[in-house]
Amino acid sequence: MILNYVWIIIIIIFFNDESHGKKKINIDGVFYECRSPKNSFERTRGVRNRICFFSSEDKNDINKRIKNKNLNLKRKFKKR
C-alpha cells in the first residue's frame, strides 16, 4: 500500500513539466521563466533573485506585447 503511494509520488515528480526552481515573472498576465545568470558573481552571490534573463523568443513576444499595448493606448487617447 505504501509502495503504491511512493510510486505515484515519484511519477508525479519526474513527469511534471512545471519547473519549481526557476523564477517566473508576470508580464501582462503571462508568466515567463527566467534563465540562469550569466557569470559566476551572479550565481554565487545571490544576485539572481534581482536579475532575469529572457530567451530571445520570450524577448520578442514581450516586445510585441508592449508595442501592441502602446498602440492601443495611443488609439484610445487620440485627440480629435
Short mmCIF file of C-alpha atoms in Angstrom, two decimals:
data_model
loop_
_atom_site.label_atom_id
_atom_site.label_comp_id
_atom_site.label_asym_id
_atom_site.label_seq_id
_atom_site.Cartn_x
_atom_site.Cartn_y
_atom_site.Cartn_z
CA MET A 1 0.00 0.00 0.00
CA ILE A 2 2.73 2.46 0.97
CA LEU A 3 4.76 1.36 -2.04
CA ASN A 4 1.90 2.39 -4.33
CA TYR A 5 1.90 5.90 -2.83
CA VAL A 6 5.66 6.12 -3.28
CA TRP A 7 5.36 5.16 -6.96
CA ILE A 8 2.62 7.73 -7.52
CA ILE A 9 4.71 10.47 -5.92
CA ILE A 10 7.76 9.51 -7.99
CA ILE A 11 5.72 9.56 -11.19
CA ILE A 12 4.26 12.98 -10.37
CA ILE A 13 7.69 14.43 -9.57
CA PHE A 14 9.50 13.12 -12.65
CA PHE A 15 6.79 13.61 -15.24
CA ASN A 16 5.67 17.07 -14.17
CA ASP A 17 6.58 19.68 -16.82
CA GLU A 18 6.48 22.59 -14.39
CA SER A 19 9.84 23.73 -13.11
CA HIS A 20 9.65 24.76 -9.48
CA GLY A 21 13.19 26.09 -9.16
CA LYS A 22 13.16 28.76 -11.85
CA LYS A 23 11.97 32.26 -11.18
CA LYS A 24 8.91 33.39 -13.15
CA ILE A 25 7.89 36.95 -13.90
CA ASN A 26 4.35 38.05 -14.73
CA ILE A 27 4.21 40.45 -17.68
CA ASP A 28 0.71 41.49 -18.79
CA GLY A 29 -0.85 38.34 -17.36
CA VAL A 30 1.65 35.91 -18.93
CA PHE A 31 4.33 34.19 -16.87
CA TYR A 32 7.82 34.00 -18.41
CA GLU A 33 10.61 31.83 -16.99
CA CYS A 34 13.95 33.44 -16.25
CA ARG A 35 17.17 31.88 -17.42
CA SER A 36 20.08 31.46 -15.06
CA PRO A 37 22.54 34.33 -14.51
CA LYS A 38 25.44 34.56 -16.92
CA ASN A 39 28.51 34.99 -14.71
CA SER A 40 29.81 33.38 -11.55
CA PHE A 41 29.33 36.51 -9.42
CA GLU A 42 25.59 36.47 -10.07
CA ARG A 43 25.37 32.74 -9.35
CA THR A 44 27.41 32.69 -6.14
CA ARG A 45 26.40 35.98 -4.53
CA GLY A 46 22.65 35.52 -4.78
CA VAL A 47 22.17 38.29 -7.31
CA ARG A 48 19.96 36.02 -9.41
CA ASN A 49 16.90 36.97 -7.40
CA ARG A 50 17.14 40.52 -8.80
CA ILE A 51 18.07 39.75 -12.39
CA CYS A 52 16.00 37.96 -15.01
CA PHE A 53 17.35 36.98 -18.43
CA PHE A 54 14.75 36.05 -21.04
CA SER A 55 15.23 33.80 -24.04
CA SER A 56 15.19 35.52 -27.44
CA GLU A 57 11.71 34.13 -28.20
CA ASP A 58 10.37 35.50 -24.93
CA LYS A 59 12.01 38.89 -25.57
CA ASN A 60 10.37 39.12 -28.99
CA ASP A 61 7.00 38.16 -27.53
CA ILE A 62 7.32 40.72 -24.72
CA ASN A 63 8.33 43.47 -27.17
CA LYS A 64 5.30 42.69 -29.37
CA ARG A 65 3.01 42.84 -26.35
CA ILE A 66 4.44 46.21 -25.27
CA LYS A 67 4.14 47.67 -28.79
CA ASN A 68 0.53 46.50 -29.11
CA LYS A 69 -0.30 47.86 -25.67
CA ASN A 70 1.22 51.25 -26.54
CA LEU A 71 -0.63 51.38 -29.87
CA ASN A 72 -3.92 50.60 -28.16
CA LEU A 73 -3.32 53.35 -25.60
CA LYS A 74 -2.47 55.86 -28.34
CA ARG A 75 -5.68 54.99 -30.19
CA LYS A 76 -7.71 55.24 -27.00
CA PHE A 77 -6.46 58.70 -26.06
CA LYS A 78 -6.07 60.13 -29.55
CA LYS A 79 -7.03 63.80 -29.82
CA ARG A 80 -9.76 64.51 -32.34
#
